[in-house]
XYZ file of C-alpha atoms in Angstrom:
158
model
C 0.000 0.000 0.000
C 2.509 2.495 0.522
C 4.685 1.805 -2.513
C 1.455 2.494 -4.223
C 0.590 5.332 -2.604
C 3.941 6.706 -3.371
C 3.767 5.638 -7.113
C -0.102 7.905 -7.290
C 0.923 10.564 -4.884
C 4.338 11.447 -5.283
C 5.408 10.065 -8.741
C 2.522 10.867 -10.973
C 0.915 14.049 -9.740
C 4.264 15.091 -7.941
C 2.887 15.965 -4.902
C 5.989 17.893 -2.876
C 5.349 16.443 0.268
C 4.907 12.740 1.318
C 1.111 11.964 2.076
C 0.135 10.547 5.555
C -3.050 8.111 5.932
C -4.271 6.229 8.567
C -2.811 2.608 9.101
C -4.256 0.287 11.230
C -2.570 -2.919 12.366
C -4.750 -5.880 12.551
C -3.779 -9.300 12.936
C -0.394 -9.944 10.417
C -1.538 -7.383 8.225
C -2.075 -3.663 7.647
C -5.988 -2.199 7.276
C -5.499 1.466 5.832
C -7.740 4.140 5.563
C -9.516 5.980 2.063
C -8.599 9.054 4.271
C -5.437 11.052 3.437
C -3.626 13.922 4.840
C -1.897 16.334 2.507
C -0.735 20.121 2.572
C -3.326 22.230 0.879
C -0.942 22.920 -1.951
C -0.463 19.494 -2.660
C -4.310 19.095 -2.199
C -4.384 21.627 -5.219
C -1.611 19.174 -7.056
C -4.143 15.802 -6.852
C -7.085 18.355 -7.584
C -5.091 19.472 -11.523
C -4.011 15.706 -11.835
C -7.710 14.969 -12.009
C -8.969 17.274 -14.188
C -5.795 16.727 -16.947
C -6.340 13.179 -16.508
C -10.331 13.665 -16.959
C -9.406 15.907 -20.157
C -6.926 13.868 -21.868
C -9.082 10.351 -21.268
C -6.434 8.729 -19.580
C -6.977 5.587 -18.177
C -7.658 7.194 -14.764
C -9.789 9.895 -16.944
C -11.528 6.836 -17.993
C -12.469 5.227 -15.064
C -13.629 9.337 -14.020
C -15.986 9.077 -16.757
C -17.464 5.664 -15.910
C -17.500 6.802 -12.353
C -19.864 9.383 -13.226
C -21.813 7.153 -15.559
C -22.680 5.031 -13.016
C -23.098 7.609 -10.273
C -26.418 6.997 -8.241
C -28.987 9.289 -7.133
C -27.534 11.122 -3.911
C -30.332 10.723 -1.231
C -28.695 14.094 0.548
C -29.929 16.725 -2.107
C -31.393 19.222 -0.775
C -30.104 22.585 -1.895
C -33.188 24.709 -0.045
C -33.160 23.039 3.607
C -32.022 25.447 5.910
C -28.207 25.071 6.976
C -27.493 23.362 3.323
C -25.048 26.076 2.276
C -22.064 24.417 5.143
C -22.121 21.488 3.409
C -20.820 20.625 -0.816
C -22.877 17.446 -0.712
C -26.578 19.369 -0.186
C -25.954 20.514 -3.837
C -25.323 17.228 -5.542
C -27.900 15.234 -7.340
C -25.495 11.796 -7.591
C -22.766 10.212 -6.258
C -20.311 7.390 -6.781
C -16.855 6.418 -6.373
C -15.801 9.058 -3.808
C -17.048 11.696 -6.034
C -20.063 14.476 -6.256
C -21.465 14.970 -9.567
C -24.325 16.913 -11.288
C -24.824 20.084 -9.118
C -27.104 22.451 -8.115
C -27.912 24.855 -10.630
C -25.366 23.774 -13.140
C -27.735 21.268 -15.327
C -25.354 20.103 -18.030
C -21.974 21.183 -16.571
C -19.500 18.692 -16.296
C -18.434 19.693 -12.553
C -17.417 16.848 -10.203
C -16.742 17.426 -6.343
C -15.176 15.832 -3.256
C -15.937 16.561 0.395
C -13.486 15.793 3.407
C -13.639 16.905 6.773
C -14.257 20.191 8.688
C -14.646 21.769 5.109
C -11.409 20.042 3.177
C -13.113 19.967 -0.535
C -12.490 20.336 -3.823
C -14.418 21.371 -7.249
C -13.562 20.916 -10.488
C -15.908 22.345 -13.631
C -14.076 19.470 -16.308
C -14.958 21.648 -19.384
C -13.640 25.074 -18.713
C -10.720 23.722 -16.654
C -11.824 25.750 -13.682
C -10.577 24.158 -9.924
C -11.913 25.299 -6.277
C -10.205 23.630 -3.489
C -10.865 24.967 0.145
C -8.848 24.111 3.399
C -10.966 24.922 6.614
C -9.842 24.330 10.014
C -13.969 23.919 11.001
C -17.365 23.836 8.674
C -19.559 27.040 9.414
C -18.757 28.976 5.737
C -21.066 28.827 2.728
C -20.039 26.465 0.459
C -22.553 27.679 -2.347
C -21.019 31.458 -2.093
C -17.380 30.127 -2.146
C -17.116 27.434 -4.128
C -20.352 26.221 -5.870
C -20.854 30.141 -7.653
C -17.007 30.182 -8.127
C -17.604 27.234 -10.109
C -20.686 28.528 -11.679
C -19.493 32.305 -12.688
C -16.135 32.327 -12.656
C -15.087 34.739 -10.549
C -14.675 34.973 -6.881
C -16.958 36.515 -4.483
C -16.964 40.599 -3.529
């Protein structure tokens, strides 16, 4: 697991930092976590390796685009329930594979999304190579103000 992590993280999106992830020892072997720690720069770094891999239909590109295929219907949509703005996944219609697709207000944009904790997400509009990432030490911000209509418009808020 860790030689592979090194091969994704460090060799192919050359991430400047080594990535830390949870590890948990059980029995004779490792358990490991989907979680991932990172420095928000090299956040950023995985964040472009998606969206040039998406663009140039690599295989990981690829398996992006069957990801979002497949995606299911996201049974936490609710973009109008009070409170919905702390949180990226209120705005997205489906889900699969780790990822958020088909937002709010963006019918027929090809935007995918990722949520960690306390506020640790990114955005990416695929088409008009646009990225959002935000780095939060707590949730309490509104996610539709600074990333969703970032995405959307194109410009940052006033």
């Amino acid at each position: 697991y860790d030689e592979l992590m090194k091969k994704v993280f460090q060799d192919k999106v050359k991430i400047e930092h080594e990535v830390a992830y949870e590890k948990h020892k059980k029995f004779r072997q490792y358990i490991a976590s989907y979680s991932y720690f990172m420095t928000r720069l090299d956040f950023l770094r995985v964040a472009e390796a998606i969206m040039i891999d998406y663009q140039d239909r690599t295989c990981v590109g690829n398996y992006l685009r069957e990801s979002q295929q497949q995606a299911k219907k996201w049974f936490k949509y609710r973009p109008s329930k009070k409170n919905a703005h702390w949180y990226l996944h209120n705005y997205s219609k489906k889900y699969g594979s780790q990822f958020y697709f088909d937002f709010h207000g963006m019918k027929k944009r090809n935007v995918i999304g990722t949520e960690g904790y306390n506020g640790q997400n990114i955005l990416i509009d695929l088409d008009n190579s646009r990225i959002v990432v935000t780095n939060s030490a707590a949730t309490g911000w509104n996610v539709r103000t600074f990333m969703l209509n970032v995405i959307r418009k194109g410009k940052l808020p006033k």
